[in-house]
């Protein structure tokens, strides 16, 4: 019973870290400065806020890599690119209207986050196909993540 509760705390901490990273990125996407974010987080400087974001990203990459520890070296890079794309999709309030398949892309990206290596590649291929015709309508971070997905898929073939 106690061990299950400890496990629950660990899972809650991961969800809280993901939420914090999402809110930091959403604030930046909405125009907040690092100094404003630092104040909201109770940190002493903009550098501390930026470092906090980098630590949260590093923890996410570690978790994503552990999902497929024996997989190909491309899997962590692909997972990271998909996670970055997903984060930007979730912070972009205009996403569903950006291009005809935007809503489908949102769902595909969410499914790919926790997919095993084989399905991850299949879902990432669908993402790359869906995004290839919409590159001009994507915000720069989403465009970058889409490029990384495509590049990782092409090196895996």
PDB file of C-alpha atoms in Angstrom:
ATOM      1  CA  UNK A   1       0.000   0.000   0.000  1.00  0.00           C
ATOM      2  CA  UNK A   2       2.743   2.470   0.942  1.00  0.00           C
ATOM      3  CA  UNK A   3       4.777   1.529  -2.128  1.00  0.00           C
ATOM      4  CA  UNK A   4       1.783   2.199  -4.360  1.00  0.00           C
ATOM      5  CA  UNK A   5       1.414   5.642  -2.804  1.00  0.00           C
ATOM      6  CA  UNK A   6       5.071   6.379  -3.470  1.00  0.00           C
ATOM      7  CA  UNK A   7       4.547   5.354  -7.064  1.00  0.00           C
ATOM      8  CA  UNK A   8       1.532   7.681  -7.243  1.00  0.00           C
ATOM      9  CA  UNK A   9       3.692  10.578  -6.012  1.00  0.00           C
ATOM     10  CA  UNK A  10       6.297   9.882  -8.676  1.00  0.00           C
ATOM     11  CA  UNK A  11       3.631   9.840 -11.387  1.00  0.00           C
ATOM     12  CA  UNK A  12       2.079  13.048 -10.035  1.00  0.00           C
ATOM     13  CA  UNK A  13       5.497  14.745 -10.022  1.00  0.00           C
ATOM     14  CA  UNK A  14       5.993  13.803 -13.686  1.00  0.00           C
ATOM     15  CA  UNK A  15       2.559  15.204 -14.575  1.00  0.00           C
ATOM     16  CA  UNK A  16       3.306  18.382 -12.631  1.00  0.00           C
ATOM     17  CA  UNK A  17       6.673  18.824 -14.402  1.00  0.00           C
ATOM     18  CA  UNK A  18       4.985  18.322 -17.781  1.00  0.00           C
ATOM     19  CA  UNK A  19       2.320  20.876 -16.851  1.00  0.00           C
ATOM     20  CA  UNK A  20       4.969  23.377 -15.706  1.00  0.00           C
ATOM     21  CA  UNK A  21       6.906  22.969 -18.960  1.00  0.00           C
ATOM     22  CA  UNK A  22       3.691  23.403 -20.935  1.00  0.00           C
ATOM     23  CA  UNK A  23       2.777  26.579 -19.030  1.00  0.00           C
ATOM     24  CA  UNK A  24       6.272  28.039 -19.421  1.00  0.00           C
ATOM     25  CA  UNK A  25       6.152  27.406 -23.162  1.00  0.00           C
ATOM     26  CA  UNK A  26       2.615  28.741 -23.406  1.00  0.00           C
ATOM     27  CA  UNK A  27       3.660  31.916 -21.562  1.00  0.00           C
ATOM     28  CA  UNK A  28       6.625  32.393 -23.902  1.00  0.00           C
ATOM     29  CA  UNK A  29       4.390  31.701 -26.907  1.00  0.00           C
ATOM     30  CA  UNK A  30       1.992  34.376 -25.614  1.00  0.00           C
ATOM     31  CA  UNK A  31       4.829  36.915 -25.306  1.00  0.00           C
ATOM     32  CA  UNK A  32       5.867  36.736 -21.649  1.00  0.00           C
ATOM     33  CA  UNK A  33       9.491  37.608 -20.908  1.00  0.00           C
ATOM     34  CA  UNK A  34      11.813  35.297 -18.994  1.00  0.00           C
ATOM     35  CA  UNK A  35      11.852  37.836 -16.150  1.00  0.00           C
ATOM     36  CA  UNK A  36       8.036  37.689 -15.915  1.00  0.00           C
ATOM     37  CA  UNK A  37       8.123  33.895 -15.926  1.00  0.00           C
ATOM     38  CA  UNK A  38      10.802  33.923 -13.213  1.00  0.00           C
ATOM     39  CA  UNK A  39       8.600  36.113 -11.003  1.00  0.00           C
ATOM     40  CA  UNK A  40       5.587  33.851 -11.571  1.00  0.00           C
ATOM     41  CA  UNK A  41       7.670  30.800 -10.600  1.00  0.00           C
ATOM     42  CA  UNK A  42       9.118  32.538  -7.550  1.00  0.00           C
ATOM     43  CA  UNK A  43      12.632  32.442  -9.006  1.00  0.00           C
ATOM     44  CA  UNK A  44      15.235  35.149  -8.582  1.00  0.00           C
ATOM     45  CA  UNK A  45      16.242  35.759 -12.186  1.00  0.00           C
ATOM     46  CA  UNK A  46      15.385  35.214 -15.809  1.00  0.00           C
ATOM     47  CA  UNK A  47      18.399  32.890 -16.037  1.00  0.00           C
ATOM     48  CA  UNK A  48      16.930  30.722 -13.274  1.00  0.00           C
ATOM     49  CA  UNK A  49      13.653  30.450 -15.228  1.00  0.00           C
ATOM     50  CA  UNK A  50      15.477  29.484 -18.417  1.00  0.00           C
ATOM     51  CA  UNK A  51      17.542  26.918 -16.506  1.00  0.00           C
ATOM     52  CA  UNK A  52      14.355  25.503 -14.961  1.00  0.00           C
ATOM     53  CA  UNK A  53      12.903  25.008 -18.455  1.00  0.00           C
ATOM     54  CA  UNK A  54      16.104  23.296 -19.616  1.00  0.00           C
ATOM     55  CA  UNK A  55      16.009  20.937 -16.601  1.00  0.00           C
ATOM     56  CA  UNK A  56      12.362  20.100 -17.304  1.00  0.00           C
ATOM     57  CA  UNK A  57      13.203  19.390 -20.959  1.00  0.00           C
ATOM     58  CA  UNK A  58      16.151  17.200 -19.980  1.00  0.00           C
ATOM     59  CA  UNK A  59      13.951  15.216 -17.574  1.00  0.00           C
ATOM     60  CA  UNK A  60      11.378  14.728 -20.347  1.00  0.00           C
ATOM     61  CA  UNK A  61      14.039  13.507 -22.769  1.00  0.00           C
ATOM     62  CA  UNK A  62      15.278  11.046 -20.139  1.00  0.00           C
ATOM     63  CA  UNK A  63      11.738   9.715 -19.623  1.00  0.00           C
ATOM     64  CA  UNK A  64      11.156   9.405 -23.367  1.00  0.00           C
ATOM     65  CA  UNK A  65      14.459   7.595 -23.857  1.00  0.00           C
ATOM     66  CA  UNK A  66      13.560   5.107 -21.105  1.00  0.00           C
ATOM     67  CA  UNK A  67      10.379   4.194 -23.012  1.00  0.00           C
ATOM     68  CA  UNK A  68      12.572   2.399 -25.531  1.00  0.00           C
ATOM     69  CA  UNK A  69      15.949   1.734 -23.851  1.00  0.00           C
ATOM     70  CA  UNK A  70      16.954  -1.077 -26.213  1.00  0.00           C
ATOM     71  CA  UNK A  71      15.682   0.582 -29.362  1.00  0.00           C
ATOM     72  CA  UNK A  72      17.529   2.225 -32.171  1.00  0.00           C
ATOM     73  CA  UNK A  73      19.403   5.459 -31.515  1.00  0.00           C
ATOM     74  CA  UNK A  74      16.842   7.230 -33.697  1.00  0.00           C
ATOM     75  CA  UNK A  75      13.959   6.485 -31.325  1.00  0.00           C
ATOM     76  CA  UNK A  76      14.915   9.042 -28.630  1.00  0.00           C
ATOM     77  CA  UNK A  77      15.441  11.746 -31.274  1.00  0.00           C
ATOM     78  CA  UNK A  78      12.106  10.904 -32.876  1.00  0.00           C
ATOM     79  CA  UNK A  79      10.316  10.855 -29.505  1.00  0.00           C
ATOM     80  CA  UNK A  80      11.824  14.221 -28.593  1.00  0.00           C
ATOM     81  CA  UNK A  81      10.782  15.798 -31.910  1.00  0.00           C
ATOM     82  CA  UNK A  82       7.240  14.410 -31.558  1.00  0.00           C
ATOM     83  CA  UNK A  83       7.050  15.656 -27.945  1.00  0.00           C
ATOM     84  CA  UNK A  84       8.248  19.113 -29.017  1.00  0.00           C
ATOM     85  CA  UNK A  85       5.669  19.207 -31.804  1.00  0.00           C
ATOM     86  CA  UNK A  86       2.938  18.065 -29.424  1.00  0.00           C
ATOM     87  CA  UNK A  87       3.837  20.756 -26.912  1.00  0.00           C
ATOM     88  CA  UNK A  88       3.587  23.451 -29.575  1.00  0.00           C
ATOM     89  CA  UNK A  89       0.341  22.076 -30.934  1.00  0.00           C
ATOM     90  CA  UNK A  90      -1.128  22.207 -27.436  1.00  0.00           C
ATOM     91  CA  UNK A  91      -0.010  25.807 -26.863  1.00  0.00           C
ATOM     92  CA  UNK A  92      -1.194  27.064 -30.256  1.00  0.00           C
ATOM     93  CA  UNK A  93      -4.797  28.152 -29.824  1.00  0.00           C
ATOM     94  CA  UNK A  94      -5.179  28.576 -33.588  1.00  0.00           C
ATOM     95  CA  UNK A  95      -3.774  25.134 -34.419  1.00  0.00           C
ATOM     96  CA  UNK A  96      -6.981  23.424 -35.549  1.00  0.00           C
ATOM     97  CA  UNK A  97      -7.579  26.126 -38.161  1.00  0.00           C
ATOM     98  CA  UNK A  98      -4.045  26.208 -39.591  1.00  0.00           C
ATOM     99  CA  UNK A  99      -4.577  23.581 -42.302  1.00  0.00           C
ATOM    100  CA  UNK A 100      -7.167  20.944 -43.277  1.00  0.00           C
ATOM    101  CA  UNK A 101      -5.578  18.024 -41.363  1.00  0.00           C
ATOM    102  CA  UNK A 102      -4.566  19.979 -38.240  1.00  0.00           C
ATOM    103  CA  UNK A 103      -7.054  18.252 -35.928  1.00  0.00           C
ATOM    104  CA  UNK A 104      -5.981  14.816 -37.172  1.00  0.00           C
ATOM    105  CA  UNK A 105      -2.343  15.812 -36.699  1.00  0.00           C
ATOM    106  CA  UNK A 106      -3.091  16.796 -33.092  1.00  0.00           C
ATOM    107  CA  UNK A 107      -4.578  13.352 -32.358  1.00  0.00           C
ATOM    108  CA  UNK A 108      -1.802  11.485 -34.193  1.00  0.00           C
ATOM    109  CA  UNK A 109       0.842  13.395 -32.276  1.00  0.00           C
ATOM    110  CA  UNK A 110      -0.824  12.614 -28.935  1.00  0.00           C
ATOM    111  CA  UNK A 111      -0.941   8.902 -29.803  1.00  0.00           C
ATOM    112  CA  UNK A 112       2.716   8.878 -30.851  1.00  0.00           C
ATOM    113  CA  UNK A 113       3.934  10.223 -27.505  1.00  0.00           C
ATOM    114  CA  UNK A 114       3.749   6.878 -25.691  1.00  0.00           C
ATOM    115  CA  UNK A 115       3.826   4.490 -28.648  1.00  0.00           C
ATOM    116  CA  UNK A 116       6.374   1.667 -28.798  1.00  0.00           C
ATOM    117  CA  UNK A 117       9.118   2.063 -31.413  1.00  0.00           C
ATOM    118  CA  UNK A 118       7.312   0.387 -34.350  1.00  0.00           C
ATOM    119  CA  UNK A 119       4.037   2.293 -34.040  1.00  0.00           C
ATOM    120  CA  UNK A 120       6.006   5.449 -33.212  1.00  0.00           C
ATOM    121  CA  UNK A 121       7.674   5.303 -36.632  1.00  0.00           C
ATOM    122  CA  UNK A 122       4.343   4.663 -38.364  1.00  0.00           C
ATOM    123  CA  UNK A 123       2.626   7.543 -36.552  1.00  0.00           C
ATOM    124  CA  UNK A 124       5.602   9.860 -37.138  1.00  0.00           C
ATOM    125  CA  UNK A 125       5.418   9.032 -40.845  1.00  0.00           C
ATOM    126  CA  UNK A 126       1.769  10.121 -40.844  1.00  0.00           C
ATOM    127  CA  UNK A 127       2.746  13.313 -39.010  1.00  0.00           C
ATOM    128  CA  UNK A 128       5.446  14.083 -41.565  1.00  0.00           C
ATOM    129  CA  UNK A 129       2.994  13.495 -44.422  1.00  0.00           C
ATOM    130  CA  UNK A 130       0.285  15.650 -42.815  1.00  0.00           C
ATOM    131  CA  UNK A 131       2.704  18.496 -42.082  1.00  0.00           C
ATOM    132  CA  UNK A 132       4.599  18.479 -45.393  1.00  0.00           C
ATOM    133  CA  UNK A 133       1.978  20.553 -47.191  1.00  0.00           C
ATOM    134  CA  UNK A 134       1.385  22.906 -44.265  1.00  0.00           C
ATOM    135  CA  UNK A 135       4.953  24.015 -43.482  1.00  0.00           C
ATOM    136  CA  UNK A 136       4.333  27.657 -44.427  1.00  0.00           C
ATOM    137  CA  UNK A 137       1.390  27.878 -42.005  1.00  0.00           C
ATOM    138  CA  UNK A 138       3.277  26.469 -39.004  1.00  0.00           C
ATOM    139  CA  UNK A 139       4.885  28.559 -36.265  1.00  0.00           C
ATOM    140  CA  UNK A 140       8.687  28.310 -36.340  1.00  0.00           C
ATOM    141  CA  UNK A 141       9.016  25.864 -33.387  1.00  0.00           C
ATOM    142  CA  UNK A 142       6.416  23.503 -34.889  1.00  0.00           C
ATOM    143  CA  UNK A 143       8.095  23.798 -38.290  1.00  0.00           C
ATOM    144  CA  UNK A 144      11.441  22.912 -36.674  1.00  0.00           C
ATOM    145  CA  UNK A 145       9.973  19.865 -34.906  1.00  0.00           C
ATOM    146  CA  UNK A 146       8.354  18.732 -38.176  1.00  0.00           C
ATOM    147  CA  UNK A 147      11.736  19.042 -39.944  1.00  0.00           C
ATOM    148  CA  UNK A 148      13.407  16.984 -37.213  1.00  0.00           C
ATOM    149  CA  UNK A 149      10.725  14.286 -37.511  1.00  0.00           C
ATOM    150  CA  UNK A 150      11.240  14.124 -41.275  1.00  0.00           C
ATOM    151  CA  UNK A 151      15.042  14.094 -40.954  1.00  0.00           C
ATOM    152  CA  UNK A 152      14.984  11.327 -38.328  1.00  0.00           C
ATOM    153  CA  UNK A 153      12.623   9.226 -40.425  1.00  0.00           C
ATOM    154  CA  UNK A 154      14.814   9.635 -43.513  1.00  0.00           C
ATOM    155  CA  UNK A 155      17.961   8.500 -41.670  1.00  0.00           C
ATOM    156  CA  UNK A 156      16.122   5.457 -40.313  1.00  0.00           C
ATOM    157  CA  UNK A 157      15.212   4.223 -43.783  1.00  0.00           C
TER     158      UNK A 157
END
